[in-house]
Amino acid sequence: MTQSRPSTQTTPAISVQDVRFSYGSREAVRGLSFEVARGEVLGFLGPNGAGKSTTIKMLTGQYRPSAGRIELLGSDLARHREELQGLIGVCFEEKNLYPSLSGVEHLRFFARLHGVKDLDSEALLERVGLATRGRDRVAGYSKGMRQRLMIARALVNDPEVLILDEPSDGLDPVSAQTIRGVIREQAEGGCAVLITTHDMWEADALADRVAFINEGKLFALDTPEGLKLAFGKRSVRVRVRLASGEVAERVVELDGEESAEKLAQATRGGELLTIHTDEATLEDVFVRMTGRGLA
Ligand code: ADP
């Protein structure tokens, strides 16, 4: 496979072409196409049942698509499944840790499975904020610590593609923040990251681009900013204290060349107290596009 793998850095790390999957007669994924570049975090945003986990299971080679093609690092996943599985890092929602093993033991065990001989488990635990707890048994770990260990485990083979299913769902803020930091760091090192979430704040804060998925289909794919600007309302809300002492609130639509003049008019003749943008959230945009919310 190594020879046939395109060496160019411009090949998308993940390429999904018109992929479908059915559970019996129920079609869960209905013709999905998207790409993830090296160094990019793609957020897969959609409500429960949208088809996110099914897509992830196809990307990790657990399920075979009933139609379409998946390429990882330029190679066909259907033909090079095992080799590709060795190059990717995966973290699923299901927690499959061994309570009687320590954090370090988990990482060493996974390193052996991947044939990694020079693992610096201490450094990896440090990255996920578990440096002082690495020798403790996982039985005594909190939910957030377990999830951080799952992330560390996904990184033992220094993957070029990282696939994470709801990595910070229901976690304490510190663990969620740590995990987001590690994901960004990994992308900055050139890894392609695909993360599923139903949390619009997470998608907005973490992803370079966001894919909206609902009922097994892709509704939009753009930067969070692009999605909000294309479909959201663009306006600013100003509060001005008038000469009479009264506080007036005015909304200025940002919809053309005269926006600056309208904003100047709205603040004239008073003391400007506050300016807020009335930006749509990703959830607002999602509802407008799909007709349903993320909850
Ligand atoms: P998400 O991860 O976005 O919550 P899933 O990929 O888990 O969505 O589910 C997509 C659809 O496929 C849903 O309608 C779900 O009920 C169905 N589904 C998921 N897993 C199975 C399964 N093992 N057997 C039958 N249907 C399933």
XYZ file of C-alpha atoms and ligand atoms in Angstrom:
322
model
C 0.000 0.000 0.000
C 2.822 2.377 0.881
C 3.935 2.669 -2.742
C 0.424 3.269 -4.034
C -0.300 5.915 -1.412
C -0.198 9.364 -3.022
C 2.569 11.328 -1.333
C 1.147 14.748 -2.085
C 0.056 16.714 0.946
C -2.844 18.108 -1.053
C -4.720 14.780 -1.159
C -7.565 15.026 1.362
C -6.848 12.913 4.433
C -10.499 11.810 4.499
C -12.563 11.600 1.329
C -16.141 10.324 1.466
C -17.901 9.942 -1.868
C -21.662 9.370 -2.037
C -21.679 6.873 0.825
C -24.811 5.024 1.945
C -25.615 2.603 4.753
C -28.781 0.745 5.754
C -29.745 -1.215 8.860
C -32.095 -3.712 7.204
C -34.642 -1.648 5.345
C -33.836 1.551 7.290
C -31.434 3.783 5.382
C -29.376 5.602 8.033
C -26.869 7.327 5.716
C -28.205 8.510 2.373
C -25.491 9.615 0.009
C -22.912 11.572 2.047
C -19.938 13.273 0.397
C -17.291 15.400 2.113
C -13.546 15.780 2.561
C -11.269 16.615 5.477
C -7.845 18.115 4.791
C -4.698 17.470 6.797
C -4.546 19.941 9.659
C -8.289 20.536 9.567
C -10.946 19.890 12.227
C -14.307 19.056 10.672
C -17.256 19.144 13.073
C -20.125 16.817 12.245
C -23.127 18.504 13.825
C -26.562 16.917 14.023
C -29.237 15.701 16.456
C -29.469 12.148 17.820
C -30.307 9.685 15.083
C -28.879 11.901 12.302
C -26.427 9.210 11.171
C -23.213 10.557 12.741
C -22.136 7.373 14.536
C -23.010 5.209 11.540
C -20.770 7.399 9.363
C -17.966 7.128 11.912
C -18.296 3.351 11.989
C -17.867 3.293 8.209
C -14.844 5.606 8.416
C -13.152 3.348 10.951
C -13.847 0.249 8.864
C -16.323 -1.353 11.301
C -19.193 -1.090 8.784
C -18.900 -1.430 5.042
C -20.894 1.192 3.084
C -23.673 -0.308 0.975
C -22.703 2.180 -1.750
C -20.037 4.827 -2.354
C -16.350 5.007 -1.566
C -14.193 6.096 1.357
C -10.528 7.025 0.996
C -8.234 7.646 3.929
C -4.824 9.214 3.267
C -5.366 8.624 -0.435
C -6.082 4.869 -0.151
C -9.342 2.993 -0.634
C -10.565 1.912 2.822
C -12.401 -1.128 1.444
C -9.138 -2.510 0.032
C -6.626 -1.423 2.686
C -8.707 -1.603 5.835
C -6.172 -3.106 8.227
C -3.211 -0.960 7.191
C -5.335 2.180 7.381
C -6.704 1.231 10.792
C -3.100 1.307 12.028
C -2.704 4.919 10.896
C -5.829 6.370 12.446
C -6.842 7.214 15.999
C -10.356 6.545 17.177
C -12.366 7.485 20.246
C -15.948 6.242 20.511
C -18.736 7.108 22.841
C -18.730 3.634 24.361
C -16.301 3.461 27.228
C -14.257 0.301 26.919
C -11.581 0.766 29.527
C -10.362 -1.896 31.960
C -11.051 -0.768 35.554
C -8.244 -2.844 37.056
C -5.532 -1.395 34.791
C -3.828 1.961 35.351
C -3.715 4.771 32.796
C -0.119 3.933 31.895
C -0.980 0.245 31.488
C -3.810 1.127 29.106
C -1.516 3.207 26.927
C 1.211 0.541 26.891
C -1.330 -2.142 26.010
C -2.634 -0.097 23.090
C 0.890 0.766 21.963
C 1.658 -2.985 21.777
C -1.508 -3.570 19.721
C -0.365 -0.895 17.287
C 3.251 -2.121 17.241
C 4.464 1.181 18.738
C 7.755 0.559 20.546
C 8.834 4.028 21.624
C 5.718 5.314 23.357
C 6.329 8.095 25.871
C 3.285 7.339 27.999
C 4.187 9.969 30.589
C 4.256 12.724 27.950
C 0.950 11.561 26.529
C -0.684 11.512 29.962
C 0.729 14.980 30.604
C -1.005 16.235 27.434
C -4.406 15.133 28.731
C -3.794 16.382 32.271
C -3.356 12.934 33.853
C 0.378 13.080 34.617
C -0.079 12.660 38.356
C -2.717 9.921 38.081
C -1.155 7.666 35.465
C -0.226 4.904 37.954
C -3.710 4.805 39.529
C -6.263 2.204 38.515
C -8.947 3.448 36.139
C -11.592 2.196 38.610
C -10.871 5.345 40.635
C -11.049 7.766 37.677
C -13.884 10.276 37.223
C -15.889 10.310 33.975
C -13.801 13.226 32.673
C -10.518 11.461 33.519
C -11.677 8.310 31.729
C -12.567 10.274 28.649
C -9.204 12.058 28.701
C -7.531 8.657 28.904
C -9.621 7.525 25.901
C -8.263 10.522 23.986
C -4.690 9.721 25.010
C -5.267 6.127 23.911
C -6.429 7.334 20.489
C -3.075 9.120 20.118
C -0.647 6.273 20.961
C 0.148 5.637 17.276
C 0.552 9.375 16.531
C -2.304 9.166 14.006
C -2.583 11.121 10.761
C -6.372 10.922 10.986
C -8.271 11.259 14.254
C -11.943 10.308 14.501
C -13.841 11.192 17.649
C -17.474 10.466 18.466
C -18.917 13.022 20.910
C -15.570 13.392 22.737
C -16.660 15.861 25.394
C -20.342 14.997 25.757
C -21.513 15.459 29.337
C -18.052 16.223 30.722
C -16.990 18.744 33.349
C -15.724 22.020 31.822
C -12.065 21.363 32.680
C -12.013 17.949 30.985
C -13.926 19.290 27.974
C -11.480 22.188 27.680
C -8.461 19.882 27.968
C -9.847 17.606 25.264
C -10.542 20.525 22.923
C -6.989 21.783 23.470
C -5.510 18.383 22.585
C -7.683 18.152 19.457
C -6.552 21.593 18.238
C -2.921 20.760 19.011
C -3.208 17.522 17.050
C -4.669 19.367 14.038
C -1.939 21.993 14.231
C 0.546 19.123 13.920
C -1.046 18.197 10.565
C -3.575 15.575 11.655
C -7.016 15.549 10.011
C -9.716 15.469 12.693
C -13.364 14.527 12.345
C -15.439 15.062 15.452
C -19.155 14.429 15.884
C -21.196 16.526 18.244
C -24.729 17.692 18.882
C -23.350 20.689 20.774
C -23.321 23.801 18.583
C -20.980 25.657 20.967
C -18.414 22.902 20.695
C -18.707 22.837 16.894
C -18.386 26.608 16.764
C -15.393 26.782 19.104
C -13.444 23.818 17.800
C -14.157 23.150 14.145
C -12.561 24.837 11.131
C -15.597 23.752 9.128
C -18.931 22.369 10.229
C -21.062 19.810 8.395
C -24.787 19.859 9.189
C -26.164 16.341 9.119
C -29.795 15.298 9.528
C -31.658 12.143 8.494
C -28.490 10.716 6.946
C -27.931 13.668 4.628
C -25.590 16.626 4.514
C -27.401 19.951 4.544
C -24.460 22.351 4.590
C -20.698 22.420 4.972
C -18.822 25.630 5.642
C -16.871 27.525 8.282
C -18.973 28.378 11.362
C -18.652 32.039 10.380
C -19.730 31.347 6.795
C -22.804 29.414 7.928
C -23.858 32.123 10.336
C -23.336 34.911 7.834
C -25.061 33.155 4.946
C -28.201 32.275 6.847
C -28.249 34.358 9.980
C -29.471 37.860 10.578
C -26.680 40.446 10.483
C -27.386 43.363 12.748
C -26.026 45.283 15.685
C -27.938 46.477 18.713
C -26.785 49.773 20.243
C -27.797 51.373 23.524
C -27.504 55.144 23.693
C -28.146 57.552 26.597
C -30.053 60.512 25.177
C -29.720 64.140 26.357
C -32.953 63.640 28.331
C -31.226 60.893 30.332
C -33.429 58.218 28.790
C -31.650 55.074 27.446
C -32.690 54.109 23.899
C -31.987 50.751 22.267
C -31.700 50.696 18.478
C -31.184 47.853 16.010
C -29.204 48.530 12.840
C -29.427 45.987 10.018
C -26.038 45.401 8.364
C -27.320 44.841 4.872
C -25.531 47.130 2.484
C -23.191 50.002 1.822
C -25.178 52.371 4.008
C -24.743 50.253 7.132
C -21.942 52.456 8.491
C -24.014 55.620 8.003
C -27.072 53.991 9.641
C -24.920 52.971 12.580
C -23.553 56.522 12.895
C -27.105 57.904 12.829
C -28.261 55.479 15.492
C -25.570 56.678 17.890
C -25.752 60.404 17.075
C -26.998 62.833 19.676
C -26.352 60.613 22.658
C -23.769 58.827 24.712
C -22.990 55.370 23.274
C -23.331 52.828 26.103
C -23.059 49.376 24.465
C -22.869 47.697 21.039
C -23.806 44.023 20.591
C -23.918 41.961 17.417
C -27.171 40.081 16.871
C -25.472 37.065 15.350
C -27.323 33.851 14.631
C -26.087 30.756 16.469
C -25.253 27.569 14.579
C -28.433 26.083 16.037
C -30.542 28.936 14.536
C -28.983 28.224 11.161
C -29.433 24.472 11.584
C -33.151 24.930 12.319
C -33.605 27.156 9.278
C -31.924 24.655 7.004
C -33.268 21.350 8.290
C -36.540 22.332 9.943
C -35.496 20.773 13.245
C -33.351 21.546 16.284
C -30.258 19.818 17.650
C -31.794 18.573 20.898
P -26.343 9.601 15.544
O -24.977 9.085 15.812
O -26.351 10.852 14.729
O -27.150 9.751 16.797
P -26.829 6.995 14.372
O -25.842 6.847 13.286
O -26.550 6.298 15.665
O -27.123 8.531 14.627
O -28.248 6.495 13.860
C -28.775 6.800 12.571
C -30.083 6.028 12.368
O -29.824 4.634 12.311
C -31.098 6.233 13.470
O -32.381 6.224 12.897
C -30.897 5.006 14.356
O -32.099 4.668 15.016
C -30.513 3.937 13.339
N -29.617 2.928 13.925
C -28.428 3.154 14.526
N -27.848 1.996 14.924
C -28.706 1.018 14.572
C -28.689 -0.419 14.711
N -27.649 -1.051 15.282
N -29.739 -1.103 14.213
C -30.781 -0.479 13.606
N -30.857 0.858 13.452
C -29.848 1.609 13.931
